[in-house]
Amino acid sequence: MVVSATASIASSAGDLQNPLWRNRLEALLSQGRAAGADLVEVFLERTDHLGVLAEQERITSVSPAFGMGAGIRVFLDGLDGFVSTNDLSDSGLVLALEQALGMLGLRCSSSAGISGSASSLFQGLPELRDFGVTKYDWLQRCPRLDESTGRLLEGTALLERHGSHLQARRGTYSRDWQEVLVAASDGTFARDIRLHQSLGLSVLAADGEHRASLGRRYGTTDRPDDLRQWDAEASAQDVCASAGTMLYADYVEAGQFPVVLANRFGGVIFHEACGHLLETTQVERGTTPFADMVGQSIAHEAVTAIDEGLSGGAFGSLSMDDEGMEPQRTVLIENGVLLRFLSDRAGELRTGHSRTGSGRRQSHAFAAASRMRNTFIAAGPHTPGDLIASVDRGLYCKSMGGGSVGPTGQFNFAVEEGYLIENGSLTRPVKGATLIGEAREVMPRISMCANDLELAAGYCGSVSGSIFVTVGQPHIKVDTITVGGR
Amino acid sequence: MAEPIPASLDAEALRQQLEQFARSEGIRQWDLGASCSTNTSVQVDRGEPKQMKGSQRSAITVRVWNDDGLVGITSTSDLSEAGLARALEGAREASAFGNPDPAETPAFSPLATAPLPPLEQPRGETLSILTLLDTLKQAERELLERHQAIGTVPYNGLSQSSSERIYLNSAGACRHQPLTSASLYLYARAEEAGRKPRSSGAVRLAYSADQLDVAGCISEAAERTIAHLDYAPITTGHYTCVFSPEAFLDLIGAFSSMFNARSVLDGLSLSRRESLGETIAVPFLSIHDNGLHPGNIGAGTFDGEGTPTARLALVDGGVLQHFLHSEATARALGVAPTGHAGMGSKVSVGPDWFEIGATPGSGGGEAGLDRFTASGHSAAEGRGLVVIDSLSALHAGVKSSQGSFSLPFDGWLIQDGQQRSIEAATVAGDIRHVLRGIVGFEGTPKVTHEGLCPWVWVEGLSITGDS
């Protein structure tokens, strides 16, 4: 062993398919319940990650990583204590449990180790719900290093072929494999294997003082062959066309305009402006203006919004959430009326909103929280052209950058590729725009939804870490919004 | 309760084990970065514990050079013998795909065995989590009592950590640094009848929880939150802006690729190889990177390649002086590594802690500020002066390779002798114009958790408001 505390904290990854885990977990849960906890939950994970970076004609970074760990959460009277550890030995897990219990003023009756004896408060785990049973070979079916590096280099070569004035070309590939096992004293016992792959192409175009940096990211879940099936040609053409257009774009004039947001990643506006405010995490904090508005109108009647974890292959899809619950299709808003919130175990306990299979976390180091999965505004009756034609003077946001929402509900996000709308038509490209507003004010201004709903992959950082999500929408029109610019 | 046991890394055991594995695999050159930490943290909500967390974490990154001199890397949190062996094997496999360009292939830092700088870092006591909880509950209570409009402190946390990091290489380098640290953040939410909620806060760092300036954090969070209660929209236009030390440090940090040799070599920086010696800012601006400043709680004494941390002049007299370097970028540009490297097959480079202020003897822009004073604060009497207290969403609103930014901010408009908080607004511009448009510095440079900086006056920035 190479790491030591007073005792060693070194550990062995173990195999989460090993049936011995049942006894170990039952002993932990039993000890926690015997100590007085209302509920004990153990989240175990193993991970295998690969990151590859291609720049110009070279692979410049290959970064494999693997790991394991456990997160133990104990609930008592609505409060909880959470401890994470890389030490999956018996003593390491017991220490973590004791710390979690101690946070709530509880003590294990015995700290000698996992005894295996079940207390009368915990009747043992049921049969394992194994969502990973058909996924054992996914990691092996993913492209090997030579194949993945080859495809990335194909992408950067295509950027060179289709672009002009390119100062830098980059391709990135990320493969995240995760095996999780969740056990809780309420009878939860489930296992899953997840596979997320994402690909990105980006360029920096420069011509004298003119510069434009643009990128696209694609991501799927549970599709080992995804990289093989990637249409590198189309991706490169898309990125280069946008970079070429934006290279000479003027900065947008600041002001308040009607805005038409394109489909796919345009959905980040709903994700940031409203989606986060419909997580029970925000209800608990008292930071959502919608906390007491279930059944009331919070958006234009054109808006129906959904969060689900079910769309095949979508980046935010799950067979089970990180608390062992199967994800649901959750209609958040229907025709402008707020129907429900996204909730996890703690959210249900503290706010009364029933769980929706939305308990998610980046890794064992985070306690699960209510988080979005695949979140989108439903398609409407119009064509994208109808929306643009309805605007005399405004902004068309073809591609969005990232964004965020603050503790008072104010949101902002960057427009990566924008065009002026003049007299119902797209005219000049413009850059440097930021859309800012407040959810409660903007949602009633989404007055038109088109019929071209599409999803786009992204990452969402929040209280339980960075997680895989999709955002999505059809083209939508916001009647007026503040556009930050020059 | 069982308190977290401070973890420790056994550097000699790590070395012996790696040497043994490397020998058996025929690997002649390797290096390793390792860290372990224990952490406890609490959050509260209106007098009740909201979440209490603890963690024990460990991680290693192993790099190996294969017989062709190509580098591979693997990281893991599994520090068992099996984990180490697998990491070494993974790194060797990855080395087959190492960058064949000798100029970009990392090597051992020539400074990996140089003496480390002396750094006063007292190791603090670990408090029980219940003590942390009591401290935070009391802090929340005091903050809520500061003003009737402050209804909640939705974002708060008190944490403490004990950690160690190690760098070893097969040429005999051995770096080791233990550290304790603690942090407190309080972000209050205030709301008055019929008005929008407002929020602001404060952060404090220290070497241990009992050394945290809790009272100062409460006062600053209260003052900043209350100061935003009376708000109004601002008219869109161009303004002279005064950045708080925190806001200006955020802005410079977001554009640190200007000083980053890795970004320069990759063509992703506004600077080029030839930019050193060029005037990029007003003649009284000085920017240093100084991870060793006493205000930098948690400073590392060495970087990811074992190079000692050192103070480095980036801009002096408005002239670009040096870039931040790793071993590979330093070799490419014919200079010495500066102690700003990460660890990887492609090594990242990043700043530690900025010192921003006046170039000695330059006057620090007094003449510029006098111009405003002499004209009777003409800006404040006309369109007004915008004070930028804090910037948001830097990850989304900054295009570092283009130089442009468009960022939401919290701040005040000073007009006709009155100061009023600004309702939702953004500030936009180009960092090159900002650096050349600095009017002057005001006040003594303030130590923040991100660096050292005075208040900075900048002319001609675009503000977009709701008015």
CSV table of N, CA and C in Angstrom, one decimal, chain A residues 1-4 6 11 48 55 58-62 64-68 73 79-86 98-99 102-104 107 145-146 167-168 170 204 211-213 251 254 256 284-285 287 365 367 402-404 407-408 410 412 414 416 432 434 436 438 441 482-486, chain B residues 1-2 4-5 8-10 14 17 45-46 49-58 73-81 83-84 86 97 99-101 129 154-155 189 196-199 236 266-269 345-346 393 395-396 399 401-402 404 406 408 424 426 428-430 462 464 466:
chain,number,residue,atom,x,y,z
A,1,MET,N,0.8,-1.2,0.0
A,1,MET,CA,0.0,0.0,0.0
A,1,MET,C,0.9,1.2,0.0
A,2,VAL,N,0.4,2.3,-0.7
A,2,VAL,CA,1.3,3.4,-0.9
A,2,VAL,C,0.7,4.7,-0.2
A,3,VAL,N,-0.5,4.6,0.3
A,3,VAL,CA,-1.1,5.7,0.9
A,3,VAL,C,-1.4,5.3,2.3
A,4,SER,N,-1.2,6.2,3.3
A,4,SER,CA,-1.5,5.8,4.6
A,4,SER,C,-2.1,6.9,5.4
A,6,THR,N,-3.8,7.1,9.5
A,6,THR,CA,-3.4,6.4,10.7
A,6,THR,C,-3.5,4.9,10.3
A,11,SER,N,-7.2,1.3,-1.3
A,11,SER,CA,-8.4,0.4,-1.5
A,11,SER,C,-8.3,-0.4,-2.8
A,48,ASP,N,-14.5,4.6,-16.0
A,48,ASP,CA,-13.5,4.5,-17.0
A,48,ASP,C,-13.6,5.6,-18.0
A,55,GLU,N,-5.3,18.3,-32.6
A,55,GLU,CA,-5.0,19.7,-33.0
A,55,GLU,C,-4.3,19.7,-34.4
A,58,ARG,N,-2.4,16.5,-35.7
A,58,ARG,CA,-1.8,15.7,-34.7
A,58,ARG,C,-2.7,15.4,-33.5
A,59,ILE,N,-2.5,14.2,-33.0
A,59,ILE,CA,-3.1,13.9,-31.7
A,59,ILE,C,-2.2,14.5,-30.6
A,60,THR,N,-2.7,15.4,-29.8
A,60,THR,CA,-1.8,16.1,-28.9
A,60,THR,C,-2.1,15.7,-27.4
A,61,SER,N,-3.1,15.0,-27.2
A,61,SER,CA,-3.4,14.5,-25.8
A,61,SER,C,-4.3,13.3,-25.8
A,62,VAL,N,-3.8,12.3,-25.1
A,62,VAL,CA,-4.7,11.1,-24.8
A,62,VAL,C,-4.7,10.9,-23.3
A,64,PRO,N,-6.4,8.8,-20.5
A,64,PRO,CA,-7.3,7.8,-19.8
A,64,PRO,C,-7.3,8.0,-18.3
A,65,ALA,N,-8.4,7.7,-17.7
A,65,ALA,CA,-8.5,7.7,-16.3
A,65,ALA,C,-9.5,6.7,-15.8
A,66,PHE,N,-9.3,6.1,-14.6
A,66,PHE,CA,-10.3,5.2,-14.1
A,66,PHE,C,-10.3,5.4,-12.6
A,67,GLY,N,-11.4,5.0,-12.0
A,67,GLY,CA,-11.6,5.3,-10.6
A,67,GLY,C,-12.7,4.5,-10.0
A,68,MET,N,-12.9,4.7,-8.7
A,68,MET,CA,-14.0,4.1,-8.0
A,68,MET,C,-14.3,4.9,-6.7
A,73,ARG,N,-25.1,8.3,2.3
A,73,ARG,CA,-25.9,9.4,2.8
A,73,ARG,C,-26.9,8.9,3.8
A,79,LEU,N,-33.1,15.9,7.8
A,79,LEU,CA,-31.8,16.3,7.6
A,79,LEU,C,-30.9,15.2,7.0
A,80,ASP,N,-29.8,15.5,6.5
A,80,ASP,CA,-28.9,14.5,6.0
A,80,ASP,C,-27.5,14.8,6.1
A,81,GLY,N,-26.7,13.7,6.3
A,81,GLY,CA,-25.2,13.8,6.3
A,81,GLY,C,-24.7,12.9,5.1
A,82,PHE,N,-23.7,13.4,4.5
A,82,PHE,CA,-23.2,12.7,3.3
A,82,PHE,C,-21.6,12.6,3.4
A,83,VAL,N,-21.1,11.5,3.1
A,83,VAL,CA,-19.6,11.3,3.1
A,83,VAL,C,-19.3,10.5,1.9
A,84,SER,N,-18.2,10.9,1.2
A,84,SER,CA,-17.7,10.2,0.0
A,84,SER,C,-16.3,9.7,0.3
A,85,THR,N,-16.0,8.6,-0.3
A,85,THR,CA,-14.6,8.1,-0.1
A,85,THR,C,-14.2,7.3,-1.3
A,86,ASN,N,-12.9,7.2,-1.5
A,86,ASN,CA,-12.3,6.3,-2.5
A,86,ASN,C,-12.0,4.9,-1.9
A,98,GLU,N,-19.8,6.0,9.7
A,98,GLU,CA,-19.8,6.6,11.1
A,98,GLU,C,-19.7,8.1,11.0
A,99,GLN,N,-19.0,8.6,10.0
A,99,GLN,CA,-18.9,10.1,9.9
A,99,GLN,C,-20.2,10.6,9.5
A,102,GLY,N,-22.5,10.5,12.4
A,102,GLY,CA,-22.0,11.5,13.4
A,102,GLY,C,-22.5,12.9,13.1
A,103,MET,N,-22.6,13.2,11.8
A,103,MET,CA,-23.1,14.5,11.4
A,103,MET,C,-24.5,14.8,11.9
A,104,LEU,N,-25.2,13.7,12.2
A,104,LEU,CA,-26.6,13.8,12.6
A,104,LEU,C,-26.7,13.5,14.1
A,107,ARG,N,-24.6,7.4,16.4
A,107,ARG,CA,-23.4,6.6,16.6
A,107,ARG,C,-23.7,5.1,16.2
A,145,LEU,N,-8.3,2.9,-29.2
A,145,LEU,CA,-7.6,4.2,-29.3
A,145,LEU,C,-7.2,4.6,-30.7
A,146,ASP,N,-6.8,3.5,-31.5
A,146,ASP,CA,-6.4,3.8,-32.8
A,146,ASP,C,-7.5,4.3,-33.7
A,167,GLN,N,-6.9,29.5,-38.0
A,167,GLN,CA,-5.7,29.6,-37.3
A,167,GLN,C,-5.5,28.4,-36.4
A,168,ALA,N,-6.6,27.8,-36.0
A,168,ALA,CA,-6.5,26.6,-35.1
A,168,ALA,C,-7.7,25.7,-35.4
A,170,ARG,N,-9.5,22.1,-33.9
A,170,ARG,CA,-9.5,21.1,-32.8
A,170,ARG,C,-10.6,20.1,-32.9
A,204,LEU,N,-10.7,28.4,-34.7
A,204,LEU,CA,-10.5,29.8,-34.5
A,204,LEU,C,-10.1,30.3,-35.9
A,211,ARG,N,-11.7,38.1,-35.9
A,211,ARG,CA,-11.5,36.8,-35.3
A,211,ARG,C,-12.8,36.2,-35.0
A,212,ALA,N,-12.9,34.9,-35.2
A,212,ALA,CA,-14.1,34.2,-34.8
A,212,ALA,C,-13.8,32.8,-34.3
A,213,SER,N,-14.3,32.5,-33.1
A,213,SER,CA,-14.0,31.1,-32.6
A,213,SER,C,-15.4,30.5,-32.5
A,251,TYR,N,-20.3,43.8,-34.3
A,251,TYR,CA,-20.8,43.6,-33.0
A,251,TYR,C,-22.3,44.0,-33.0
A,254,ALA,N,-26.6,47.0,-28.8
A,254,ALA,CA,-27.3,46.7,-27.6
A,254,ALA,C,-28.7,47.2,-27.6
A,256,GLN,N,-33.3,46.3,-26.6
A,256,GLN,CA,-34.3,45.4,-26.4
A,256,GLN,C,-35.0,45.1,-27.7
A,284,GLU,N,-36.2,24.2,-2.1
A,284,GLU,CA,-35.6,24.1,-0.8
A,284,GLU,C,-34.9,25.3,-0.4
A,285,ARG,N,-34.1,25.9,-1.3
A,285,ARG,CA,-33.4,27.1,-1.0
A,285,ARG,C,-34.2,28.4,-1.0
A,287,THR,N,-35.2,29.9,-3.7
A,287,THR,CA,-34.7,30.7,-4.8
A,287,THR,C,-35.4,30.6,-6.1
A,365,ALA,N,-18.7,11.5,-5.3
A,365,ALA,CA,-18.3,12.6,-4.4
A,365,ALA,C,-19.4,13.6,-4.2
A,367,ALA,N,-23.6,14.3,-3.3
A,367,ALA,CA,-25.0,13.8,-3.0
A,367,ALA,C,-25.9,14.1,-4.1
A,402,GLY,N,-22.8,29.2,-23.8
A,402,GLY,CA,-23.3,28.8,-22.5
A,402,GLY,C,-24.1,29.9,-21.8
A,403,GLY,N,-24.6,29.6,-20.6
A,403,GLY,CA,-25.3,30.5,-19.9
A,403,GLY,C,-25.4,30.2,-18.4
A,404,SER,N,-26.1,31.0,-17.6
A,404,SER,CA,-26.2,30.7,-16.2
A,404,SER,C,-27.4,31.4,-15.6
A,407,PRO,N,-29.0,33.6,-8.3
A,407,PRO,CA,-29.9,33.3,-7.1
A,407,PRO,C,-31.2,34.1,-7.1
A,408,THR,N,-31.3,35.1,-7.9
A,408,THR,CA,-32.6,35.8,-7.9
A,408,THR,C,-33.4,35.5,-9.2
A,410,GLN,N,-32.3,35.7,-12.3
A,410,GLN,CA,-31.8,36.4,-13.5
A,410,GLN,C,-30.9,35.4,-14.3
A,412,ASN,N,-28.7,34.6,-18.1
A,412,ASN,CA,-27.9,35.2,-19.2
A,412,ASN,C,-27.3,34.1,-20.0
A,414,ALA,N,-24.9,33.5,-23.8
A,414,ALA,CA,-24.1,34.2,-24.9
A,414,ALA,C,-24.7,33.6,-26.3
A,416,GLU,N,-23.7,32.7,-29.9
A,416,GLU,CA,-22.4,32.4,-30.6
A,416,GLU,C,-22.5,32.8,-32.1
A,432,GLY,N,-21.2,39.0,-30.4
A,432,GLY,CA,-21.0,39.7,-29.2
A,432,GLY,C,-22.3,39.9,-28.4
A,434,THR,N,-25.3,39.1,-25.8
A,434,THR,CA,-25.7,38.3,-24.6
A,434,THR,C,-27.2,38.6,-24.3
A,436,ILE,N,-30.1,38.6,-21.7
A,436,ILE,CA,-30.3,38.6,-20.3
A,436,ILE,C,-31.8,38.9,-19.9
A,438,GLU,N,-35.1,37.7,-16.8
A,438,GLU,CA,-35.6,37.0,-15.6
A,438,GLU,C,-36.7,36.1,-16.1
A,441,GLU,N,-40.3,37.0,-16.2
A,441,GLU,CA,-40.7,38.0,-17.2
A,441,GLU,C,-40.7,37.5,-18.6
A,482,THR,N,-33.7,41.7,-23.4
A,482,THR,CA,-32.6,42.6,-23.4
A,482,THR,C,-31.4,41.9,-24.0
A,483,VAL,N,-30.8,42.5,-25.0
A,483,VAL,CA,-29.7,42.0,-25.7
A,483,VAL,C,-28.5,42.9,-25.4
A,484,GLY,N,-27.5,42.3,-24.7
A,484,GLY,CA,-26.3,43.0,-24.4
A,484,GLY,C,-25.4,43.0,-25.5
A,485,GLY,N,-24.8,44.1,-25.9
A,485,GLY,CA,-23.8,44.2,-27.0
A,485,GLY,C,-22.9,45.4,-26.8
A,486,ARG,N,-22.5,45.9,-28.0
A,486,ARG,CA,-21.6,47.1,-27.9
A,486,ARG,C,-22.4,48.4,-28.1
B,1,MET,N,-18.6,11.3,17.6
B,1,MET,CA,-18.6,10.8,16.2
B,1,MET,C,-17.2,10.6,15.7
B,2,ALA,N,-17.1,9.8,14.6
B,2,ALA,CA,-15.8,9.6,14.0
B,2,ALA,C,-15.4,10.8,13.1
B,4,PRO,N,-12.9,12.9,10.6
B,4,PRO,CA,-12.1,12.4,9.5
B,4,PRO,C,-10.7,12.3,9.9
B,5,ILE,N,-10.0,11.3,9.4
B,5,ILE,CA,-8.6,11.1,9.7
B,5,ILE,C,-7.8,11.7,8.6
B,8,SER,N,-2.5,10.9,4.6
B,8,SER,CA,-1.1,11.3,4.3
B,8,SER,C,-0.6,10.4,3.2
B,9,LEU,N,0.3,10.9,2.3
B,9,LEU,CA,0.8,10.2,1.2
B,9,LEU,C,2.2,9.7,1.7
B,10,ASP,N,2.6,8.5,1.4
B,10,ASP,CA,3.9,8.0,1.7
B,10,ASP,C,4.7,8.1,0.4
B,14,LEU,N,5.5,5.1,-2.5
B,14,LEU,CA,5.1,5.3,-3.8
B,14,LEU,C,6.2,5.2,-4.8
B,17,GLN,N,7.4,1.5,-5.1
B,17,GLN,CA,6.4,0.7,-5.8
B,17,GLN,C,6.5,1.0,-7.3
B,45,ASP,N,-29.7,26.3,6.5
B,45,ASP,CA,-30.9,27.0,5.9
B,45,ASP,C,-31.8,27.4,7.0
B,46,ARG,N,-31.9,28.7,7.2
B,46,ARG,CA,-32.7,29.3,8.2
B,46,ARG,C,-32.6,28.6,9.6
B,49,PRO,N,-29.5,22.7,9.8
B,49,PRO,CA,-28.5,22.1,8.9
B,49,PRO,C,-29.1,21.8,7.6
B,50,LYS,N,-28.5,22.2,6.5
B,50,LYS,CA,-29.1,21.8,5.2
B,50,LYS,C,-28.4,20.6,4.6
B,51,GLN,N,-27.1,20.7,4.7
B,51,GLN,CA,-26.3,19.5,4.3
B,51,GLN,C,-25.0,19.5,5.0
B,52,MET,N,-24.6,18.4,5.4
B,52,MET,CA,-23.2,18.2,6.0
B,52,MET,C,-22.5,17.1,5.2
B,53,LYS,N,-21.3,17.5,4.8
B,53,LYS,CA,-20.6,16.6,3.9
B,53,LYS,C,-19.2,16.3,4.4
B,54,GLY,N,-18.7,15.1,4.1
B,54,GLY,CA,-17.4,14.8,4.3
B,54,GLY,C,-16.8,14.0,3.2
B,55,SER,N,-15.5,14.0,3.0
B,55,SER,CA,-14.9,13.2,1.9
B,55,SER,C,-13.5,12.9,2.2
B,56,GLN,N,-13.1,11.7,1.7
B,56,GLN,CA,-11.7,11.3,1.7
B,56,GLN,C,-11.4,11.0,0.2
B,57,ARG,N,-10.5,11.7,-0.4
B,57,ARG,CA,-10.2,11.6,-1.8
B,57,ARG,C,-8.7,11.3,-2.0
B,58,SER,N,-8.4,10.6,-3.0
B,58,SER,CA,-7.0,10.4,-3.4
B,58,SER,C,-7.0,10.3,-4.9
B,73,ILE,N,-0.1,8.9,-20.5
B,73,ILE,CA,-0.6,9.3,-19.2
B,73,ILE,C,-1.8,8.5,-18.8
B,74,THR,N,-2.0,8.3,-17.5
B,74,THR,CA,-3.2,7.7,-16.9
B,74,THR,C,-3.5,8.3,-15.5
B,75,SER,N,-4.7,8.5,-15.2
B,75,SER,CA,-5.1,9.0,-13.9
B,75,SER,C,-6.0,8.0,-13.2
B,76,THR,N,-5.9,8.0,-11.9
B,76,THR,CA,-6.8,7.1,-11.2
B,76,THR,C,-7.0,7.6,-9.7
B,77,SER,N,-8.1,7.2,-9.2
B,77,SER,CA,-8.3,7.4,-7.7
B,77,SER,C,-8.0,6.1,-7.0
B,78,ASP,N,-7.6,5.1,-7.7
B,78,ASP,CA,-7.3,3.8,-7.0
B,78,ASP,C,-5.8,3.7,-6.7
B,79,LEU,N,-5.5,4.0,-5.4
B,79,LEU,CA,-4.1,4.0,-5.0
B,79,LEU,C,-3.6,2.6,-4.5
B,80,SER,N,-4.4,1.6,-4.7
B,80,SER,CA,-3.9,0.3,-4.3
B,80,SER,C,-2.8,-0.2,-5.3
B,81,GLU,N,-2.1,-1.2,-4.9
B,81,GLU,CA,-1.0,-1.7,-5.7
B,81,GLU,C,-1.6,-2.0,-7.1
B,83,GLY,N,-4.1,-0.8,-8.5
B,83,GLY,CA,-4.5,0.5,-9.2
B,83,GLY,C,-3.2,1.1,-9.8
B,84,LEU,N,-2.2,1.2,-9.1
B,84,LEU,CA,-0.9,1.8,-9.6
B,84,LEU,C,-0.4,1.0,-10.8
B,86,ARG,N,-2.1,-0.8,-12.9
B,86,ARG,CA,-3.0,-0.6,-14.0
B,86,ARG,C,-2.7,0.8,-14.6
B,97,PHE,N,0.3,6.7,-28.6
B,97,PHE,CA,-0.4,7.8,-29.3
B,97,PHE,C,0.2,9.2,-28.9
B,99,ASN,N,2.3,12.7,-28.8
B,99,ASN,CA,2.6,13.6,-29.8
B,99,ASN,C,4.0,13.5,-30.3
B,100,PRO,N,4.3,13.2,-31.6
B,100,PRO,CA,5.6,12.9,-32.0
B,100,PRO,C,6.4,14.2,-32.2
B,101,ASP,N,5.8,15.4,-32.1
B,101,ASP,CA,6.6,16.6,-32.2
B,101,ASP,C,7.5,16.8,-31.0
B,129,ILE,N,-17.3,18.7,12.9
B,129,ILE,CA,-18.3,19.2,11.9
B,129,ILE,C,-19.4,19.9,12.7
B,154,PRO,N,-29.4,31.9,0.8
B,154,PRO,CA,-29.6,30.6,0.1
B,154,PRO,C,-28.3,29.9,-0.3
B,155,TYR,N,-27.3,30.7,-0.5
B,155,TYR,CA,-26.0,30.0,-0.8
B,155,TYR,C,-25.0,30.3,0.3
B,189,ARG,N,-30.0,36.8,0.2
B,189,ARG,CA,-31.1,37.2,-0.7
B,189,ARG,C,-32.0,38.1,0.0
B,196,LYS,N,-38.1,43.5,-6.9
B,196,LYS,CA,-37.4,42.3,-7.2
B,196,LYS,C,-36.4,41.9,-6.1
B,197,PRO,N,-36.2,40.6,-6.0
B,197,PRO,CA,-35.2,40.1,-5.0
B,197,PRO,C,-33.8,40.5,-5.5
B,198,ARG,N,-32.9,40.8,-4.5
B,198,ARG,CA,-31.5,41.2,-4.8
B,198,ARG,C,-30.6,40.2,-4.0
B,199,SER,N,-29.4,40.0,-4.6
B,199,SER,CA,-28.5,39.1,-3.9
B,199,SER,C,-27.1,39.5,-4.0
B,236,THR,N,-29.0,52.3,-21.7
B,236,THR,CA,-28.0,51.7,-22.5
B,236,THR,C,-27.1,52.8,-23.1
B,266,ASP,N,-0.4,27.5,-29.3
B,266,ASP,CA,-1.5,26.9,-30.0
B,266,ASP,C,-2.3,27.8,-30.9
B,267,GLY,N,-1.9,29.1,-30.9
B,267,GLY,CA,-2.6,30.0,-31.8
B,267,GLY,C,-4.0,30.4,-31.2
B,268,LEU,N,-4.2,30.2,-29.9
B,268,LEU,CA,-5.5,30.5,-29.3
B,268,LEU,C,-5.4,31.8,-28.4
B,269,SER,N,-4.3,32.5,-28.4
B,269,SER,CA,-4.1,33.6,-27.6
B,269,SER,C,-4.2,34.9,-28.4
B,345,SER,N,-0.2,14.7,-20.9
B,345,SER,CA,0.6,14.4,-22.1
B,345,SER,C,0.8,15.7,-22.9
B,346,LYS,N,-0.3,16.5,-22.9
B,346,LYS,CA,-0.1,17.9,-23.3
B,346,LYS,C,-0.3,18.7,-22.1
B,393,ALA,N,-21.1,35.0,-15.0
B,393,ALA,CA,-21.1,34.2,-16.2
B,393,ALA,C,-19.9,34.4,-17.1
B,395,HIS,N,-17.8,32.2,-17.8
B,395,HIS,CA,-17.6,31.1,-18.7
B,395,HIS,C,-18.4,31.2,-20.0
B,396,ALA,N,-19.5,32.0,-20.0
B,396,ALA,CA,-20.3,32.1,-21.2
B,396,ALA,C,-20.0,33.4,-22.0
B,399,LYS,N,-15.0,35.7,-24.8
B,399,LYS,CA,-14.4,35.0,-25.9
B,399,LYS,C,-12.9,35.3,-25.9
B,401,SER,N,-10.2,34.1,-27.0
B,401,SER,CA,-9.3,34.1,-28.2
B,401,SER,C,-9.7,35.3,-29.1
B,402,GLN,N,-10.8,35.9,-28.9
B,402,GLN,CA,-11.2,37.1,-29.7
B,402,GLN,C,-11.0,38.4,-29.0
B,404,SER,N,-13.1,39.6,-26.8
B,404,SER,CA,-14.4,40.3,-26.5
B,404,SER,C,-15.0,39.7,-25.3
B,406,SER,N,-18.9,40.1,-23.0
B,406,SER,CA,-20.3,40.7,-22.7
B,406,SER,C,-20.8,40.0,-21.5
B,408,PRO,N,-22.9,40.0,-17.6
B,408,PRO,CA,-23.8,40.6,-16.6
B,408,PRO,C,-23.0,41.0,-15.4
B,424,ALA,N,-30.7,44.6,-13.7
B,424,ALA,CA,-30.0,43.8,-14.7
B,424,ALA,C,-29.3,44.5,-15.8
B,426,THR,N,-25.6,44.5,-18.6
B,426,THR,CA,-24.3,43.8,-19.0
B,426,THR,C,-23.3,44.9,-19.4
B,428,ALA,N,-19.9,45.3,-21.9
B,428,ALA,CA,-19.3,44.7,-23.0
B,428,ALA,C,-18.1,45.5,-23.5
B,429,GLY,N,-17.2,44.8,-24.1
B,429,GLY,CA,-16.0,45.5,-24.6
B,429,GLY,C,-15.0,44.5,-25.1
B,430,ASP,N,-13.8,45.0,-25.3
B,430,ASP,CA,-12.7,44.2,-25.8
B,430,ASP,C,-11.5,44.4,-24.8
B,462,SER,N,-19.3,49.7,-23.0
B,462,SER,CA,-20.7,49.6,-23.4
B,462,SER,C,-21.5,49.0,-22.3
B,464,THR,N,-25.4,47.8,-21.3
B,464,THR,CA,-26.7,47.5,-21.8
B,464,THR,C,-27.6,47.4,-20.6
B,466,ASP,N,-31.9,47.9,-18.9
B,466,ASP,CA,-33.3,47.7,-19.2
B,466,ASP,C,-34.1,49.0,-19.4
